[in-house]
Coordinates of C-alpha atoms in Angstrom, one line a residue:
M1 CA 78.4 240.4 78.9
S2 CA 80.6 239.0 76.2
G3 CA 83.0 236.2 75.8
G4 CA 86.0 236.5 78.2
F5 CA 84.4 239.4 80.1
V6 CA 81.5 239.5 82.6
A7 CA 80.3 241.9 85.3
I8 CA 78.8 240.6 88.5
H9 CA 76.8 242.5 91.1
A10 CA 78.4 242.4 94.6
A11 CA 78.7 244.5 97.7
F12 CA 80.8 245.1 100.8
L13 CA 80.2 246.5 104.2
R14 CA 81.3 250.1 105.1
G15 CA 80.2 250.9 108.6
V16 CA 76.6 249.8 108.9
E17 CA 75.9 250.1 105.2
A18 CA 76.3 247.7 102.3
L19 CA 77.8 249.5 99.3
P20 CA 77.4 248.1 95.8
V21 CA 80.4 246.8 93.9
T22 CA 80.6 245.6 90.3
V23 CA 83.1 242.7 90.0
E24 CA 84.4 242.9 86.5
V25 CA 86.3 239.8 85.3
S26 CA 88.4 239.7 82.1
L27 CA 90.4 236.8 80.7
A28 CA 93.4 237.5 78.5
G29 CA 96.6 235.8 77.4
G30 CA 99.6 235.7 79.7
I31 CA 100.9 233.9 82.7
P32 CA 98.0 232.1 84.6
S33 CA 97.2 234.3 87.6
I34 CA 94.5 236.3 89.3
H35 CA 95.2 240.1 89.5
L36 CA 92.9 242.2 91.7
A37 CA 92.3 245.9 91.0
G38 CA 90.1 248.4 92.8
Q39 CA 91.7 248.9 96.2
P40 CA 91.2 245.5 97.8
D41 CA 92.3 245.1 101.3
L42 CA 94.1 242.1 102.8
S43 CA 90.9 240.0 103.3
V44 CA 89.9 240.6 99.7
N45 CA 93.4 239.7 98.4
E46 CA 93.4 236.5 100.4
G47 CA 90.2 235.6 98.6
R48 CA 92.2 234.7 95.5
L49 CA 93.6 231.7 97.3
R50 CA 90.1 230.6 98.5
V51 CA 88.6 231.1 95.0
R52 CA 91.3 229.1 93.3
N53 CA 91.1 226.1 95.6
A54 CA 87.3 226.2 95.8
L55 CA 87.0 226.1 92.0
R56 CA 89.2 223.0 91.8
S57 CA 87.5 221.3 94.7
A58 CA 84.1 221.8 93.1
G59 CA 85.2 220.2 89.8
Y60 CA 85.8 223.2 87.7
E61 CA 88.9 224.1 85.6
M62 CA 91.0 227.0 86.6
P63 CA 91.5 229.0 83.4
R64 CA 95.1 228.9 82.3
Q65 CA 95.0 232.6 81.4
S66 CA 95.7 235.9 83.1
I67 CA 92.6 236.8 85.0
V68 CA 92.0 240.5 85.9
V69 CA 89.3 241.2 88.5
N70 CA 88.4 244.8 88.8
L71 CA 86.3 245.9 91.8
A72 CA 84.4 249.0 90.6
P73 CA 84.3 251.8 91.6
G74 CA 88.0 251.9 92.1
D75 CA 88.2 254.9 94.4
V76 CA 86.8 253.2 97.5
R77 CA 88.7 250.6 99.5
K78 CA 87.0 247.2 99.6
S79 CA 87.1 244.9 102.6
G80 CA 85.6 241.6 103.7
S81 CA 85.4 238.0 102.5
G82 CA 81.9 238.4 101.1
L83 CA 83.5 239.2 97.6
D84 CA 84.8 235.6 97.3
L85 CA 81.5 234.3 95.8
P86 CA 81.1 237.0 93.1
M87 CA 84.7 236.7 92.1
A88 CA 84.3 232.9 91.6
V89 CA 81.0 233.4 89.7
G90 CA 82.6 235.9 87.5
I91 CA 85.6 233.6 86.6
L92 CA 83.3 230.7 85.9
A93 CA 81.0 232.8 83.7
A94 CA 83.9 234.5 81.8
S95 CA 85.4 231.1 81.1
G96 CA 82.1 229.7 79.9
Q97 CA 81.8 227.0 82.6
I98 CA 78.4 228.2 83.8
P99 CA 75.4 229.7 82.0
L100 CA 75.0 233.5 82.0
N101 CA 71.3 233.4 82.4
G102 CA 70.1 235.0 85.7
L103 CA 73.5 236.6 86.6
D104 CA 72.3 240.2 85.9
G105 CA 69.4 240.0 88.4
A106 CA 71.4 238.6 91.4
L107 CA 73.5 240.2 94.1
F108 CA 76.2 237.7 95.2
V109 CA 77.6 237.8 98.7
G110 CA 79.4 235.0 100.4
E111 CA 82.7 233.6 101.6
L112 CA 84.1 230.4 100.0
A113 CA 85.4 227.4 101.8
L114 CA 88.2 225.5 100.2
D115 CA 85.8 222.7 99.2
G116 CA 83.6 225.1 97.3
A117 CA 80.9 225.5 100.0
V118 CA 79.5 229.0 100.5
S119 CA 79.7 230.4 104.0
P120 CA 77.7 233.3 105.5
V121 CA 79.2 236.7 106.3
R122 CA 78.3 239.4 108.7
G123 CA 75.7 242.0 107.8
E124 CA 73.0 240.1 106.0
V125 CA 70.4 242.6 106.9
A126 CA 72.5 245.4 105.3
Y127 CA 72.9 243.4 102.1
Q128 CA 69.2 242.8 102.0
L129 CA 68.5 246.5 102.2
L130 CA 70.9 247.1 99.3
A131 CA 69.3 244.3 97.3
R132 CA 65.8 245.7 97.8
E133 CA 67.0 249.2 96.8
S134 CA 68.7 247.8 93.7
D135 CA 65.8 245.5 92.8
L136 CA 68.1 242.4 92.8
T137 CA 67.8 239.0 94.4
L138 CA 70.3 238.5 97.2
V139 CA 72.2 235.2 96.8
G140 CA 74.3 234.1 99.8
A141 CA 74.9 231.2 102.1
W142 CA 72.5 229.2 104.3
S143 CA 72.1 230.6 107.8
S144 CA 69.8 229.5 110.5
E145 CA 69.6 233.1 111.6
H146 CA 68.3 234.3 108.3
V147 CA 65.8 237.1 108.5
S148 CA 63.5 237.8 105.5
L149 CA 62.8 241.5 105.2
E150 CA 59.6 242.7 103.4
G151 CA 60.1 243.3 99.7
V152 CA 63.5 241.5 99.5
R153 CA 64.0 238.5 97.2
T154 CA 66.6 236.1 98.8
G155 CA 68.0 232.7 98.2
Y156 CA 70.9 230.6 99.3
L157 CA 73.6 228.7 97.5
S158 CA 75.1 225.7 99.3
S159 CA 78.1 225.2 97.0
I160 CA 79.4 226.7 93.8
S161 CA 79.3 223.2 92.3
R162 CA 75.6 223.6 91.8
L163 CA 76.1 226.6 89.4
R164 CA 76.6 224.2 86.4
A165 CA 72.8 224.2 85.9
G166 CA 72.5 228.0 86.1
V167 CA 71.7 230.4 88.9
A168 CA 67.9 229.8 88.9
A169 CA 68.4 226.0 89.4
A170 CA 71.2 226.4 91.9
V171 CA 69.7 228.9 94.3
S172 CA 67.2 227.5 96.9
P173 CA 64.7 229.6 98.8
F174 CA 65.1 230.0 102.5
P175 CA 62.4 228.1 104.4
K176 CA 59.9 230.2 106.3
R177 CA 60.2 230.3 110.1
D178 CA 57.4 228.0 111.4
E179 CA 57.6 229.2 115.0
T180 CA 59.0 232.0 117.1
P181 CA 62.0 230.9 119.0
L182 CA 61.4 230.5 122.7
R183 CA 62.5 233.5 124.7
P184 CA 63.0 233.7 128.5
A185 CA 60.2 235.3 130.5
P186 CA 60.6 239.1 130.5
L187 CA 61.8 240.8 133.6
D188 CA 59.2 242.8 135.6
F189 CA 59.4 245.8 137.9
A190 CA 57.2 243.9 140.3
D191 CA 60.3 241.9 141.2
V192 CA 61.9 245.1 142.6
V193 CA 60.6 245.5 146.2
G194 CA 60.6 248.7 148.2
Q195 CA 61.6 251.1 145.4
E196 CA 58.3 252.7 144.4
V197 CA 59.7 256.2 144.1
A198 CA 62.6 254.9 141.9
K199 CA 60.2 253.0 139.7
R200 CA 58.2 256.1 139.1
A201 CA 61.5 258.0 138.3
C202 CA 62.2 255.3 135.7
A203 CA 58.7 255.9 134.2
I204 CA 59.2 259.6 134.1
A205 CA 62.6 259.2 132.4
A206 CA 61.1 256.9 129.8
A207 CA 58.1 259.2 129.2
G208 CA 60.2 262.3 128.7
E209 CA 63.2 260.4 127.1
L210 CA 65.4 261.8 129.8
G211 CA 68.7 260.6 131.2
L212 CA 68.6 258.9 134.6
L213 CA 71.5 258.5 137.1
M214 CA 70.9 256.3 140.2
V215 CA 73.2 256.8 143.2
G216 CA 73.0 254.4 146.1
A217 CA 74.8 251.8 148.2
P218 CA 75.6 248.3 146.9
G219 CA 72.6 246.1 146.9
S220 CA 70.0 248.9 146.7
G221 CA 68.6 247.6 143.4
K222 CA 70.1 250.0 140.9
T223 CA 71.0 247.3 138.4
M224 CA 67.6 245.5 138.8
L225 CA 65.8 248.7 138.0
A226 CA 68.0 249.4 135.0
R227 CA 67.6 245.9 133.5
R228 CA 63.8 246.3 133.5
M229 CA 63.8 249.6 131.8
T230 CA 63.2 248.1 128.3
T231 CA 59.9 246.5 129.6
I232 CA 58.2 249.9 129.9
L233 CA 59.4 251.5 126.7
P234 CA 56.9 251.6 123.8
P235 CA 57.2 248.9 121.1
L236 CA 59.8 249.4 118.4
D237 CA 58.4 250.9 115.2
E238 CA 59.4 249.2 111.9
E239 CA 62.0 251.8 110.9
L240 CA 63.8 251.7 114.3
K241 CA 63.6 247.9 114.3
Q242 CA 65.2 247.7 110.9
E243 CA 68.0 250.0 111.8
A244 CA 68.7 248.1 115.0
L245 CA 68.6 244.8 113.1
C246 CA 71.1 246.2 110.5
I247 CA 73.6 247.3 113.3
H248 CA 73.4 244.0 115.1
S249 CA 73.8 242.0 111.9
V250 CA 76.9 244.0 110.9
V251 CA 78.6 243.5 114.2
G252 CA 77.5 239.8 114.4
E253 CA 75.4 240.1 117.5
P254 CA 72.3 237.9 118.1
I255 CA 69.1 239.3 116.7
E256 CA 66.5 236.9 118.2
G257 CA 65.5 239.5 120.8
L258 CA 64.9 242.2 118.2
L259 CA 62.9 239.8 116.1
A260 CA 60.7 239.1 119.1
G261 CA 60.1 242.9 119.5
E262 CA 62.5 243.4 122.4
R263 CA 64.4 246.6 122.7
P264 CA 68.2 246.2 123.0
F265 CA 69.8 246.6 126.4
R266 CA 73.6 247.2 126.5
S267 CA 75.7 247.4 129.6
P268 CA 79.4 247.9 128.7
H269 CA 82.0 247.3 131.4
H270 CA 83.8 250.4 132.7
S271 CA 87.0 249.1 131.1
T272 CA 85.6 249.5 127.6
S273 CA 87.7 251.5 125.2
S274 CA 86.5 254.6 123.4
A275 CA 86.3 252.6 120.1
G276 CA 84.3 249.9 121.9
L277 CA 81.8 252.4 123.3
I278 CA 81.5 254.9 120.5
G279 CA 82.8 252.9 117.5
G280 CA 86.0 252.7 115.4
G281 CA 88.7 250.2 114.8
R282 CA 89.9 248.9 111.4
P283 CA 87.6 248.3 109.6
V284 CA 85.4 250.9 111.3
R285 CA 82.6 249.2 113.3
P286 CA 79.7 250.6 115.4
G287 CA 80.2 250.6 119.2
E288 CA 78.0 250.0 122.2
V289 CA 76.1 253.3 121.8
S290 CA 74.9 252.1 118.3
L291 CA 74.1 248.6 119.5
A292 CA 71.8 250.3 122.1
H293 CA 70.0 252.2 119.2
G294 CA 66.3 252.0 120.0
G295 CA 66.9 250.7 123.5
V296 CA 68.8 251.3 126.7
L297 CA 72.5 252.1 127.3
F298 CA 73.3 251.4 131.0
L299 CA 76.6 252.6 132.4
D300 CA 77.1 250.8 135.7
E301 CA 79.7 252.1 138.1
L302 CA 79.8 255.4 136.2
A303 CA 82.6 256.8 138.3
E304 CA 84.9 254.0 137.2
F305 CA 84.7 255.0 133.5
P306 CA 87.6 257.0 132.1
T307 CA 86.7 260.7 131.9
N308 CA 87.8 261.0 128.3
V309 CA 85.6 258.1 127.3
L310 CA 82.5 259.5 129.0
Q311 CA 83.0 262.9 127.4
M312 CA 82.7 261.3 124.0
L313 CA 79.1 260.5 124.8
R314 CA 78.0 264.1 124.7
Q315 CA 77.6 264.4 121.0
P316 CA 75.8 261.1 120.5
I317 CA 73.4 261.9 123.3
E318 CA 72.5 265.3 121.8
E319 CA 72.4 264.3 118.1
G320 CA 71.3 260.7 118.1
H321 CA 74.1 259.6 115.8
V322 CA 77.9 259.1 115.8
R323 CA 80.2 260.6 113.2
I324 CA 83.6 259.0 112.9
V325 CA 86.1 260.6 110.5
R326 CA 88.8 258.5 109.0
A327 CA 91.2 258.9 106.1
D328 CA 88.9 257.1 103.8
G329 CA 85.9 259.2 104.6
L330 CA 83.0 259.8 107.1
Y331 CA 81.2 257.0 108.9
T332 CA 77.8 257.7 110.5
F333 CA 76.1 255.3 112.9
P334 CA 72.6 255.9 114.5
C335 CA 72.5 255.8 118.3
A336 CA 69.2 257.0 119.7
F337 CA 69.1 255.4 123.1
Q338 CA 67.7 255.8 126.6
L339 CA 70.7 256.6 128.9
L340 CA 70.8 255.0 132.4
A341 CA 73.7 255.2 134.8
A342 CA 74.4 254.0 138.3
S343 CA 77.1 254.8 140.8
N344 CA 78.0 254.5 144.4
P345 CA 78.1 257.8 146.4
C346 CA 81.7 257.1 147.6
P347 CA 84.4 254.5 147.2
C348 CA 83.0 252.3 150.0
G349 CA 79.5 252.9 148.8
Y350 CA 77.8 253.7 152.1
L351 CA 78.0 257.5 152.3
G352 CA 74.6 258.7 153.7
D353 CA 73.5 255.1 154.5
A354 CA 71.3 255.0 157.6
E355 CA 72.7 251.8 158.9
V356 CA 76.3 251.2 157.6
P357 CA 78.8 254.0 158.4
C358 CA 81.0 255.3 155.6
T359 CA 84.7 254.5 156.0
C360 CA 86.0 256.9 153.4
S361 CA 88.1 260.0 154.1
A362 CA 86.8 263.4 153.1
T363 CA 89.5 263.6 150.4
A364 CA 88.6 260.2 148.9
I365 CA 84.9 261.2 148.8
E366 CA 85.7 264.5 147.2
R367 CA 87.9 262.9 144.6
Y368 CA 85.4 260.1 143.9
Q369 CA 82.4 262.5 143.5
A370 CA 84.5 264.8 141.2
R371 CA 84.3 262.0 138.6
L372 CA 80.5 262.4 138.6
A373 CA 80.8 266.0 137.5
G374 CA 81.4 267.5 134.1
P375 CA 79.7 268.1 130.8
L376 CA 78.2 264.6 130.5
I377 CA 76.6 264.5 133.9
D378 CA 75.1 268.0 133.2
R379 CA 73.2 266.3 130.4
I380 CA 71.6 263.7 132.7
D381 CA 68.3 265.1 133.7
I382 CA 67.3 263.0 136.7
V383 CA 69.6 262.1 139.6
M384 CA 67.9 259.7 142.0
D385 CA 69.1 258.6 145.4
I386 CA 68.4 254.9 145.9
A387 CA 68.2 253.7 149.5
R388 CA 68.5 250.0 150.4
P389 CA 65.0 248.5 150.8
D390 CA 63.6 247.4 154.2
P391 CA 64.4 243.7 154.7
D392 CA 60.9 243.1 156.0
L393 CA 59.5 244.1 152.6
I394 CA 61.8 241.7 150.9
L395 CA 61.0 238.8 153.1
R396 CA 57.2 239.4 152.7
G397 CA 57.7 239.7 149.0
E398 CA 55.3 242.6 148.7
E399 CA 54.8 243.8 145.1
G400 CA 54.3 247.4 144.1
L401 CA 54.2 249.0 140.6
T402 CA 54.5 246.5 137.8
S403 CA 56.0 246.9 134.4
S404 CA 52.5 247.0 133.0
D405 CA 51.6 249.9 135.4
L406 CA 54.7 251.9 134.4
A407 CA 54.3 251.1 130.7
A408 CA 50.8 252.6 130.8
M409 CA 52.3 255.8 132.4
V410 CA 54.9 256.0 129.7
E411 CA 52.5 255.5 126.9
R412 CA 50.1 258.1 128.3
G413 CA 52.9 260.6 128.8
R414 CA 54.3 260.2 125.3
A415 CA 50.9 260.3 123.7
F416 CA 50.0 263.5 125.5
R417 CA 53.3 265.1 124.6
S418 CA 52.7 264.4 120.9
W419 CA 49.2 265.8 121.1
R420 CA 50.3 268.9 123.0
R421 CA 53.1 269.7 120.6
A422 CA 50.9 269.3 117.6
R423 CA 48.3 271.6 119.3
E424 CA 50.6 274.2 120.6
G425 CA 52.6 274.7 117.4
D426 CA 54.5 277.9 117.9
V427 CA 55.8 278.2 121.5
E428 CA 57.9 281.3 121.0
A429 CA 55.5 283.3 123.4
E430 CA 56.2 280.8 126.2
R431 CA 59.9 281.4 126.6
V432 CA 60.7 281.3 130.3
L433 CA 64.0 282.7 131.5
D434 CA 66.0 280.8 129.0
P435 CA 65.4 279.8 125.3
A436 CA 65.9 276.1 126.3
L437 CA 62.6 276.4 128.3
A438 CA 60.5 277.4 125.3
D439 CA 58.6 274.1 125.2
Y440 CA 57.6 274.3 128.9
R441 CA 54.3 276.0 129.9
L442 CA 54.0 276.9 133.6
D443 CA 50.9 278.2 135.3
D444 CA 51.2 281.3 137.5
E445 CA 51.7 279.4 140.8
A446 CA 54.4 277.2 139.2
S447 CA 56.2 280.3 137.7
D448 CA 56.6 281.8 141.2
L449 CA 57.7 278.5 142.6
V450 CA 60.4 277.8 140.0
L451 CA 61.9 281.2 140.7
S452 CA 61.9 280.5 144.4
I453 CA 63.6 277.1 143.9
A454 CA 66.2 278.6 141.5
R455 CA 67.1 281.3 144.1
A456 CA 67.1 279.0 147.1
S457 CA 69.2 276.3 145.4
H458 CA 71.4 278.7 143.3
L459 CA 70.4 276.9 140.1
T460 CA 72.4 277.6 137.0
G461 CA 70.6 278.2 133.7
R462 CA 71.2 274.5 132.8
G463 CA 70.0 273.3 136.2
L464 CA 66.8 275.4 135.8
A465 CA 66.2 274.0 132.3
R466 CA 66.7 270.5 133.7
L467 CA 64.2 271.0 136.5
C468 CA 61.5 272.3 134.1
K469 CA 62.2 269.4 131.6
V470 CA 61.5 266.8 134.3
A471 CA 58.4 268.7 135.5
R472 CA 57.2 268.8 131.9
A473 CA 57.5 265.0 131.6
I474 CA 55.5 264.6 134.9
A475 CA 52.8 267.0 133.7
D476 CA 52.5 265.0 130.4
I477 CA 52.0 261.8 132.4
D478 CA 49.2 263.6 134.3
E479 CA 47.9 264.9 130.9
S480 CA 48.2 268.5 132.0
E481 CA 48.8 271.2 129.4
R482 CA 50.6 273.4 131.9
I483 CA 53.2 272.6 134.5
G484 CA 51.7 273.0 138.0
R485 CA 53.1 273.4 141.5
S486 CA 52.9 269.7 142.3
H487 CA 54.8 268.8 139.1
L488 CA 57.7 271.1 140.1
L489 CA 57.8 269.9 143.6
E490 CA 58.1 266.3 142.5
A491 CA 60.7 267.2 139.9
S492 CA 62.8 268.8 142.6
I493 CA 63.0 265.4 144.3
Y494 CA 64.8 264.0 141.3
R495 CA 67.8 266.3 141.6
G496 CA 69.7 264.0 143.9
R497 CA 72.6 265.4 145.9
R498 CA 73.7 268.0 143.4
A499 CA 72.9 271.7 143.9
A500 CA 72.6 272.9 140.3

């Protein structure tokens, strides 16, 4: 740094990442003004007005010189109001109104109010990750939702008026959280009465990380089952938790549940746009599939979703991330989630119900069920028919499998799968009918049975792979190295009303 020129560490959000920016400020003769270079967008350009008024309100003098602010590197478009604070710090330092000590070791991010107060911006977790990677102290605004990540130095600046004494004296440490915020009591599968087979299907889906579609009449408990799915999934590991925190922080969603160790549960309405579900917009932001990262994505009333929106889910389901290409480059968002879906069997919802007759015409039923076909549905492994529970069971309040019981099944299945895969190593010799079945080991009796089921039900190659995948998850829960006859028979139950 030299007289009339300073460089300040800053950052801006691009997708779910915080990218570094060097805010270079130079004072020169000419008409008093602030000139921005380095591809600033409208929100950054408006920052000139906020900075000018904030400096005057905080008691500083606005230099009566031409001020050039360069946002390096200049080949990337900058966005967001978080560049207000570093621009103001740069102008004050270049004009000699604040000490230079400590500026090199700080990453400044914050929006300025017109009175000089520093306001928080979205994406604090992303900025913390960048600060840790760059070995800098993140200096931002006070936030009651501040989360201190391990290995990150952070502090807050209430107003730029405090900078007269230098950065070290102006920045205050965030207080430690004394207590965990109160959270509502978690939901439990014990509250769902009369759906023991469906509960087990949820555990199998969770153990094998399989997609699950529940088809049944209104009031049969589909949504109750889905909302309790997160209670049986294993705890979030630190890496997954940090990624989920970053995504929610960038979007501005509450993070209290994630901090408490809860997996995210997202249930977008069927009117959600493709950008809302997958991600997009301007600036590009993650969608519901990324907000469900590490948790559950529940698509209620699946048949009501637009077909083109549903087909966009195929790539995220298979690859665990979303790639969005725009003119300014590629955006990648993580989206590893457990897919759950629910639908009525027909427009009125009572097709196949034992008590309420269906009032739909054959044409209406055919048209409605056609929406539940296609490439996306082919990637849902378990289709479960959900019948309405007996009213006597509901009135008696009888409990069946609890979340603890099902979580133990899921943990056992996943642990055995990890052990089995590590022990088996090469599975090339176990290819059965299709390369997709390479990881499935069937005993002799099960091999004969799967062929019989395939011929009797006219299963396609994909349908056969799906059947064996579900049977493999059941065998893992039973801690069986090979798929047996009982595993295949149970798996055939979870094929719902489809034939392939």
